GROMACS .gro file of C-alpha atoms in nm:
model
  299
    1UNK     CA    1  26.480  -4.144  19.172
    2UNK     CA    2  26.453  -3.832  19.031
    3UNK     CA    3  26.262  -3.694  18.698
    4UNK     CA    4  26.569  -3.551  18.545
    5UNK     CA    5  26.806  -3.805  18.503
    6UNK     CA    6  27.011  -3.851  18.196
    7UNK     CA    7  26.809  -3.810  17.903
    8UNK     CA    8  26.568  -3.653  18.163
    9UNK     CA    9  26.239  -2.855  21.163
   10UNK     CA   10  26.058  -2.614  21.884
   11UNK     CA   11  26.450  -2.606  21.855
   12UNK     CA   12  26.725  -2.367  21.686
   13UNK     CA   13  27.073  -2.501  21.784
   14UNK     CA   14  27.413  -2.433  21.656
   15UNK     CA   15  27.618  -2.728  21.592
   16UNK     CA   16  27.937  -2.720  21.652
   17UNK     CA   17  28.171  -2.977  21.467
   18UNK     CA   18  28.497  -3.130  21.634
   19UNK     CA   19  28.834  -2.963  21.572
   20UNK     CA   20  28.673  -2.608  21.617
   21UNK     CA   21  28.479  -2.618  21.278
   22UNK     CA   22  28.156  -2.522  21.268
   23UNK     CA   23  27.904  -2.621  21.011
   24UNK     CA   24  27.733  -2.358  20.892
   25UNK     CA   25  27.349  -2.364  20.746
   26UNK     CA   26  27.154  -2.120  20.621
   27UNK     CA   27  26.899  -1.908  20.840
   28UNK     CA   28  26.631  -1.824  20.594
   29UNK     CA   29  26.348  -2.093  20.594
   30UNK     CA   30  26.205  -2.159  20.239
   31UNK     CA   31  25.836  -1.989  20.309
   32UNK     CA   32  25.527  -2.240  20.348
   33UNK     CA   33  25.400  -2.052  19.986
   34UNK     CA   34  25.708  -1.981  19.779
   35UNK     CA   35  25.824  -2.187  19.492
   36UNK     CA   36  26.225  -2.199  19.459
   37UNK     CA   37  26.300  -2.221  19.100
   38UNK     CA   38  26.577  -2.462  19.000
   39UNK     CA   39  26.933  -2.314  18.910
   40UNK     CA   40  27.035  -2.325  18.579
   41UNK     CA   41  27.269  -2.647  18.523
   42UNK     CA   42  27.625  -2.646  18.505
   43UNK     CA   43  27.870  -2.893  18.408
   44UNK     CA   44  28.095  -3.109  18.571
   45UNK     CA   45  28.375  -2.855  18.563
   46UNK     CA   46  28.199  -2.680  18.841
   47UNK     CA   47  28.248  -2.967  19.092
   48UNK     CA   48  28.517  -3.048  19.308
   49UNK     CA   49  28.717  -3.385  19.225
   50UNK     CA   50  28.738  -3.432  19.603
   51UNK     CA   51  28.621  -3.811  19.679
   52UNK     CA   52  28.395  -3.820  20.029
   53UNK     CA   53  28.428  -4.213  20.179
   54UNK     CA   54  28.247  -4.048  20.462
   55UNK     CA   55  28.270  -3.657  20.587
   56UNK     CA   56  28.601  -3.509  20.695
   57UNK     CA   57  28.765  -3.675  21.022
   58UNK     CA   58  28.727  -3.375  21.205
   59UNK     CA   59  28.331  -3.372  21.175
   60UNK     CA   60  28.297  -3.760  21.183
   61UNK     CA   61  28.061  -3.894  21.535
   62UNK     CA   62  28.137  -3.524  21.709
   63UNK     CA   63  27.754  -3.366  21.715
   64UNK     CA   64  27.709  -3.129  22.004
   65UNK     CA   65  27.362  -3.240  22.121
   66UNK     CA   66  27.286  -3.599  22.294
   67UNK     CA   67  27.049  -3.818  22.068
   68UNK     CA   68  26.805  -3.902  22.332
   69UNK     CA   69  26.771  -3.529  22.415
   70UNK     CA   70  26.444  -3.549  22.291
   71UNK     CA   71  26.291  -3.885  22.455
   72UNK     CA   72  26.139  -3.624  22.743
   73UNK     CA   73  25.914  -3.425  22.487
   74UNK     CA   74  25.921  -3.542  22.098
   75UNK     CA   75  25.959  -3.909  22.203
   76UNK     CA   76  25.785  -3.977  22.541
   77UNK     CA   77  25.474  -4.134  22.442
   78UNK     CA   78  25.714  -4.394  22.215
   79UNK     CA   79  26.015  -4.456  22.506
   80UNK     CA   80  25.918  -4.823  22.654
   81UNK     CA   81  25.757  -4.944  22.381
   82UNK     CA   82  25.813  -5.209  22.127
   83UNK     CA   83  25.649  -5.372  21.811
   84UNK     CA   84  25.347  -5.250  21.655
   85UNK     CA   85  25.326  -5.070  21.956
   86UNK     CA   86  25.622  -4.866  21.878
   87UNK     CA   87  25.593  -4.822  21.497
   88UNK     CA   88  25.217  -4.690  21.540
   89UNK     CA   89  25.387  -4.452  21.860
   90UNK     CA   90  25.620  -4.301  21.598
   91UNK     CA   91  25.404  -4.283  21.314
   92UNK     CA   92  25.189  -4.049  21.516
   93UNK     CA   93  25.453  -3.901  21.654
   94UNK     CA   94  25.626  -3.812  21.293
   95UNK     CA   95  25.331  -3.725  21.071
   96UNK     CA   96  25.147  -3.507  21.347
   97UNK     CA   97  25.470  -3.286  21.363
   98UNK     CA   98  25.545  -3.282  20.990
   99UNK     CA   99  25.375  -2.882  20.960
  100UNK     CA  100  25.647  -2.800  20.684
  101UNK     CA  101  25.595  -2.957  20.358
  102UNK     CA  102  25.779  -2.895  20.041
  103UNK     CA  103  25.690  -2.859  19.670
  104UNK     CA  104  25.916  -3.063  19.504
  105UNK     CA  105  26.085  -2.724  19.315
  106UNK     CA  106  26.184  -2.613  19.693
  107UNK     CA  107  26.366  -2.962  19.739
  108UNK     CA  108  26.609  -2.793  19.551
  109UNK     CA  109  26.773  -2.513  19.774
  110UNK     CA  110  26.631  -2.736  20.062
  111UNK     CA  111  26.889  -2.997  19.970
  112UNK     CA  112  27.145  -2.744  19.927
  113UNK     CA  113  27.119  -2.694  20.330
  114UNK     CA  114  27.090  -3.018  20.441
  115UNK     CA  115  27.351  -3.185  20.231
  116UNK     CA  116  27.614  -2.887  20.237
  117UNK     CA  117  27.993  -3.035  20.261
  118UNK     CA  118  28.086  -2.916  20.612
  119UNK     CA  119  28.452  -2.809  20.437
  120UNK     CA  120  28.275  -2.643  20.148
  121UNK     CA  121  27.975  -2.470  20.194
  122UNK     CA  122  27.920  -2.429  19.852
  123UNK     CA  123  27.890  -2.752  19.791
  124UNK     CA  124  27.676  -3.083  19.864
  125UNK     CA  125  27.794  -3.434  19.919
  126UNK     CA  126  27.645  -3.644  19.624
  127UNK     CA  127  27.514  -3.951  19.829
  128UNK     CA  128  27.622  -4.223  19.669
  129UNK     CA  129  27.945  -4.099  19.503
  130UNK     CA  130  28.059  -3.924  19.785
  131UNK     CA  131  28.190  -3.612  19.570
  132UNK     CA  132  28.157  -3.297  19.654
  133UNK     CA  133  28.003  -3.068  19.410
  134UNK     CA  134  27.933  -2.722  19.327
  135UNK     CA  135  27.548  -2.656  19.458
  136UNK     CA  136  27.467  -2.480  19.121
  137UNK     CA  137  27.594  -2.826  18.949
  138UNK     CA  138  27.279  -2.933  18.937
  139UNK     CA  139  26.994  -3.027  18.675
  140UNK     CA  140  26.978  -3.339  18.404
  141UNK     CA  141  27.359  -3.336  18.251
  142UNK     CA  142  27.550  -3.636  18.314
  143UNK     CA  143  27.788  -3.485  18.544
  144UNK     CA  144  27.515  -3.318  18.691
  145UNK     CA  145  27.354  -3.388  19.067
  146UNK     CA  146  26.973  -3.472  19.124
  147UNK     CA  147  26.692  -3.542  19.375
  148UNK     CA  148  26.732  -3.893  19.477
  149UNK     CA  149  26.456  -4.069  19.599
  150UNK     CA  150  26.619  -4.360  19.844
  151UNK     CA  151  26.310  -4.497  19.843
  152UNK     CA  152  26.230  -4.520  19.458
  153UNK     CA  153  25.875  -4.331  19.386
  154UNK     CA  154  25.755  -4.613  19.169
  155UNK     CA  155  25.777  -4.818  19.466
  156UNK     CA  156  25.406  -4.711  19.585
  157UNK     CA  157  25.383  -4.485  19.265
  158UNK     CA  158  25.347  -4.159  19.472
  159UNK     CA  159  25.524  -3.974  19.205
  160UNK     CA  160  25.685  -3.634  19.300
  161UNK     CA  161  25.370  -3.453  19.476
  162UNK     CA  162  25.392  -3.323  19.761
  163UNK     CA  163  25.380  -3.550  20.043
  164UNK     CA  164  25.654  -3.906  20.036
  165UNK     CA  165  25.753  -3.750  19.648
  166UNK     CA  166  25.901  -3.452  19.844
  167UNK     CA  167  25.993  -3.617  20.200
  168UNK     CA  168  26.307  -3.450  20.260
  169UNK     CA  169  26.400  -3.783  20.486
  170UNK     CA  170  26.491  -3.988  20.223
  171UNK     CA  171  26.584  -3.701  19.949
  172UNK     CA  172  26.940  -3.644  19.875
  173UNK     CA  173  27.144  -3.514  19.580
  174UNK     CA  174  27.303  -3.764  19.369
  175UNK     CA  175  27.496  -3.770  19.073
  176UNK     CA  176  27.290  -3.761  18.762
  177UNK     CA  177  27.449  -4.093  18.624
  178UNK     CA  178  27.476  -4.286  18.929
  179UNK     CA  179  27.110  -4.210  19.002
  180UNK     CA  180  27.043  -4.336  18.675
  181UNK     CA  181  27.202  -4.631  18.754
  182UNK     CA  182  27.006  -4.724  19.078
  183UNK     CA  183  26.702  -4.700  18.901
  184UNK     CA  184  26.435  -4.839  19.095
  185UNK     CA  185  26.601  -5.071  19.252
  186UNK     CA  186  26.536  -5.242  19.571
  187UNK     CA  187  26.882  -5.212  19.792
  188UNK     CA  188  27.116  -5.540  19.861
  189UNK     CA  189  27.421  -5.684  19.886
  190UNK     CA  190  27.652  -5.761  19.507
  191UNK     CA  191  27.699  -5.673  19.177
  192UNK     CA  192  27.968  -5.504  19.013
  193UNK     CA  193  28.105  -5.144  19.103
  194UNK     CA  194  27.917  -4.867  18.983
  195UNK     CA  195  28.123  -4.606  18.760
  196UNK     CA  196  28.183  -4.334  18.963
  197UNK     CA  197  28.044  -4.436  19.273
  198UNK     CA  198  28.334  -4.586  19.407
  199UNK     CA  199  28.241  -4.832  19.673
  200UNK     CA  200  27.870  -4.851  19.537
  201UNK     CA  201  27.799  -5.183  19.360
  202UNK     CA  202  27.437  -5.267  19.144
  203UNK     CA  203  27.345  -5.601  18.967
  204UNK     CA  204  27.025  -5.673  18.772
  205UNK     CA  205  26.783  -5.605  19.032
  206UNK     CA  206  26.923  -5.409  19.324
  207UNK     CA  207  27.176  -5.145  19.410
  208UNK     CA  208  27.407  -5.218  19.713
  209UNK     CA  209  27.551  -4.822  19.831
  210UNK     CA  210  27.882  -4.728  19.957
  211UNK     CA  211  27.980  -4.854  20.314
  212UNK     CA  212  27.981  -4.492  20.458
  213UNK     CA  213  27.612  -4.428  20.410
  214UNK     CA  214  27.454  -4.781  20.399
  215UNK     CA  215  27.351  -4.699  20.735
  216UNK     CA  216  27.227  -4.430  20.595
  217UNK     CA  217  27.010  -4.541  20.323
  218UNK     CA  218  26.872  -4.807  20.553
  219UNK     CA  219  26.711  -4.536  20.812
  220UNK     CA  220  26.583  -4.344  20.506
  221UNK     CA  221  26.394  -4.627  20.406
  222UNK     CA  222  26.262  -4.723  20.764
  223UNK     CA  223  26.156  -4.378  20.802
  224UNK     CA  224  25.952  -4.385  20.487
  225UNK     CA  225  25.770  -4.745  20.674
  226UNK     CA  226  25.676  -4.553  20.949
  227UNK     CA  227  25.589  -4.269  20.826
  228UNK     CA  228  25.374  -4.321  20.526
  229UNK     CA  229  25.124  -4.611  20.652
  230UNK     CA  230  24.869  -4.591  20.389
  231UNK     CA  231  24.686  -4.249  20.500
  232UNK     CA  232  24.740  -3.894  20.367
  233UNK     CA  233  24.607  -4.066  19.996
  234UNK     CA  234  24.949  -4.249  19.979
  235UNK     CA  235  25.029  -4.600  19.926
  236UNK     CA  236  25.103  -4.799  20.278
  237UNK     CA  237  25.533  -4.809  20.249
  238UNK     CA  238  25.668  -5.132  20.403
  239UNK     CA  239  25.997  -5.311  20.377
  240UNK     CA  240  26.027  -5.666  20.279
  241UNK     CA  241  26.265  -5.923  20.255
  242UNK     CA  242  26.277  -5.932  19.881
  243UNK     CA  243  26.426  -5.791  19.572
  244UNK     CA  244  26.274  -5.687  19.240
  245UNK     CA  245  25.938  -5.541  19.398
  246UNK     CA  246  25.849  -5.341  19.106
  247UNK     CA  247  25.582  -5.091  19.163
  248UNK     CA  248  25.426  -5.259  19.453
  249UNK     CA  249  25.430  -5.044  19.792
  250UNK     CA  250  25.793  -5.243  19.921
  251UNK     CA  251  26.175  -5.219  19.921
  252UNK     CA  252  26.402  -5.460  19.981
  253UNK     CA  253  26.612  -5.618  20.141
  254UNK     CA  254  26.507  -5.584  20.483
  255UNK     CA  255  26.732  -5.829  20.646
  256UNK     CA  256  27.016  -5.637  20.466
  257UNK     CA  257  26.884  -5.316  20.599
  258UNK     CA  258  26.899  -5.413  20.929
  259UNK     CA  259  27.257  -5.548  20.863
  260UNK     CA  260  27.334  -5.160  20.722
  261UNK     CA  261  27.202  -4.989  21.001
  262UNK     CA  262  27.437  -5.203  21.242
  263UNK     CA  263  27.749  -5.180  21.012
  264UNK     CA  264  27.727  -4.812  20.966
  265UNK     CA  265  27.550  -4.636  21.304
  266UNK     CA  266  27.433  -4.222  21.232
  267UNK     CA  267  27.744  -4.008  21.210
  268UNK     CA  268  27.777  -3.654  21.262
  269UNK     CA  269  27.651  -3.538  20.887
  270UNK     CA  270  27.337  -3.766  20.936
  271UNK     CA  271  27.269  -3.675  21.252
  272UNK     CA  272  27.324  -3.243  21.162
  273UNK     CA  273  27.117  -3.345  20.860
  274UNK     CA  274  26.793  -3.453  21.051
  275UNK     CA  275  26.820  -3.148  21.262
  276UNK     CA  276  26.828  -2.907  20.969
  277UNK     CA  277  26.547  -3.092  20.838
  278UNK     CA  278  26.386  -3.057  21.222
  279UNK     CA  279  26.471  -2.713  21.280
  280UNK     CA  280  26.376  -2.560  20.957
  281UNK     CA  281  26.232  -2.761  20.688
  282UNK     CA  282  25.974  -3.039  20.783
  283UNK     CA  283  25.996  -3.046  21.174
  284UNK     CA  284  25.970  -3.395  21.221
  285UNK     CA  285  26.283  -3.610  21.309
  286UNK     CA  286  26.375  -3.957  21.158
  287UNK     CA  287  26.357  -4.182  21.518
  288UNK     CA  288  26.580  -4.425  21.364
  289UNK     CA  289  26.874  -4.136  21.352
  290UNK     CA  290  26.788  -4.068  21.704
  291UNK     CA  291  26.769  -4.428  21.820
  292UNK     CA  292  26.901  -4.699  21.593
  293UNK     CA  293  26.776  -4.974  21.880
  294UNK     CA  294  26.439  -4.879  21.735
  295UNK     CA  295  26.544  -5.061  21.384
  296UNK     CA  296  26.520  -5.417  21.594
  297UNK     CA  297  26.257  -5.284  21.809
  298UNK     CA  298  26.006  -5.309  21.551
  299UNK     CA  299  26.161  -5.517  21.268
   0.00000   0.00000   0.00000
């Protein structure tokens, strides 16, 4: 969750998107030493009443590269494993190749890139809502969108420093209100509809997302398991089967998770997302975007 809510990655590929429209992204990397200042905010006038249940038919499941493209380099010491075998395989595998970290002022523009609307690019998709808004709409108004943490910073209390507080794997824009609404919540199943999150549903202690990016949310948080293990002077990150985990190192629910990633398998804007974040930002790939199999492989 973010700080300003209310009252607050060697490859470079094109990818082409079904129907003959291609996805544009920027070229310009954000440099290892440069801080991106935030844009001024803007209201909700500048975003687009255009409701997302998932990205346009014509980009939906139609990415140009094969997902296990990579199990020959990136992935060959983790293809054939399973269990602790596997998770430890990955977690190497992922931290050693994270070279590109952010400040949490560069999450910003970075967000901008990997979330762009792939019929607007001057917009984002706002994760849980599934609007599309302007990219300058952002800051702390209601209307506003924000850096989401999927998995909630208080959960392991590592704040917005640089390192999980700035992991661009489980950082998405979200509308300032909804965002407000998840909270800290762990992530299951019930409660009533959020306002203006249509499809996303909360009760007293957890936050259940909209069906077109449960999926989603559930490989954020497995990526944040595997990647942060208790070293780089961060709190070990590990799903549980539980809800209302307050600030101890855990999310919940884990069986649900597991249910998500089933119900909603990577699409083309998830997949296009972890490449940006491959190509240009971080360099390191989210393995459970790349192979959802590993989900039960480990858990």
């Amino acid at each position: 969750m973010d700080n300003t809510r209310v009252n607050r990655r060697a490859r470079s590929a094109a990818l082409a998107i079904a129907a003959g429209t291609v996805l544009t992204v920027a070229v310009g990397q954000i440099p290892a030493g440069a801080t991106a200042a935030p844009a001024a905010p803007h209201r909700a006038a500048a975003a687009s009443a255009t409701q997302h249940s998932s990205i346009s038919a014509g980009a939906a499941d139609a990415a140009s590269y094969d997902d296990t493209s990579y199990d020959d380099d990136y992935y060959k010491d983790a293809v054939g494993k399973t269990g602790q075998a596997l998770k430890d395989s990955l977690h190497r595998i992922i931290s050693t190749t994270q070279t590109g970290k952010l400040t949490y002022d560069q999450v910003w523009d970075a967000l901008k890139d990997t979330d762009q609307d792939p019929g607007n690019s001057a917009n984002v998709i706002l994760l849980y809502s599934g609007r599309s808004q302007s990219k300058d709409a952002h800051g702390g108004n209601p209307d506003d969108w924000n850096r989401e943490h999927v998995w909630a910073k208080s959960h392991g209390d590592f704040g917005t420093d640089t390192g999980p507080g700035t992991d661009l794997h489980h950082l998405r824009p979200a509308d300032v209100s909804v965002n407000s609404e998840r909270g800290d919540k762990d992530f299951d199943n019930g409660g009533t509809e959020v306002e203006g999150a249509p499809g996303s549903r909360t009760d007293d202690d957890s936050f259940e997302p909209r069906d077109a990016v449960k999926g989603d949310v559930a490989r954020m948080i497995l990526y944040m398991a595997v990647r942060y293990d208790g070293g780089d002077g961060f709190a070990d990150l590990e799903p549980n089967d539980k809800v209302d985990n307050g600030t101890q190192p855990h999310i919940g629910r884990l069986s649900v998770l597991k249910q998500w990633s089933k119900q909603d398998p990577p699409d083309s804007f998830e997949k296009h997302r972890n490449q940006v974040i491959f190509d240009k930002y971080q360099h390191n790939r989210n393995p459970f975007i790349d192979h959802p199999e590993w989900v039960e492989g480990i858990w």
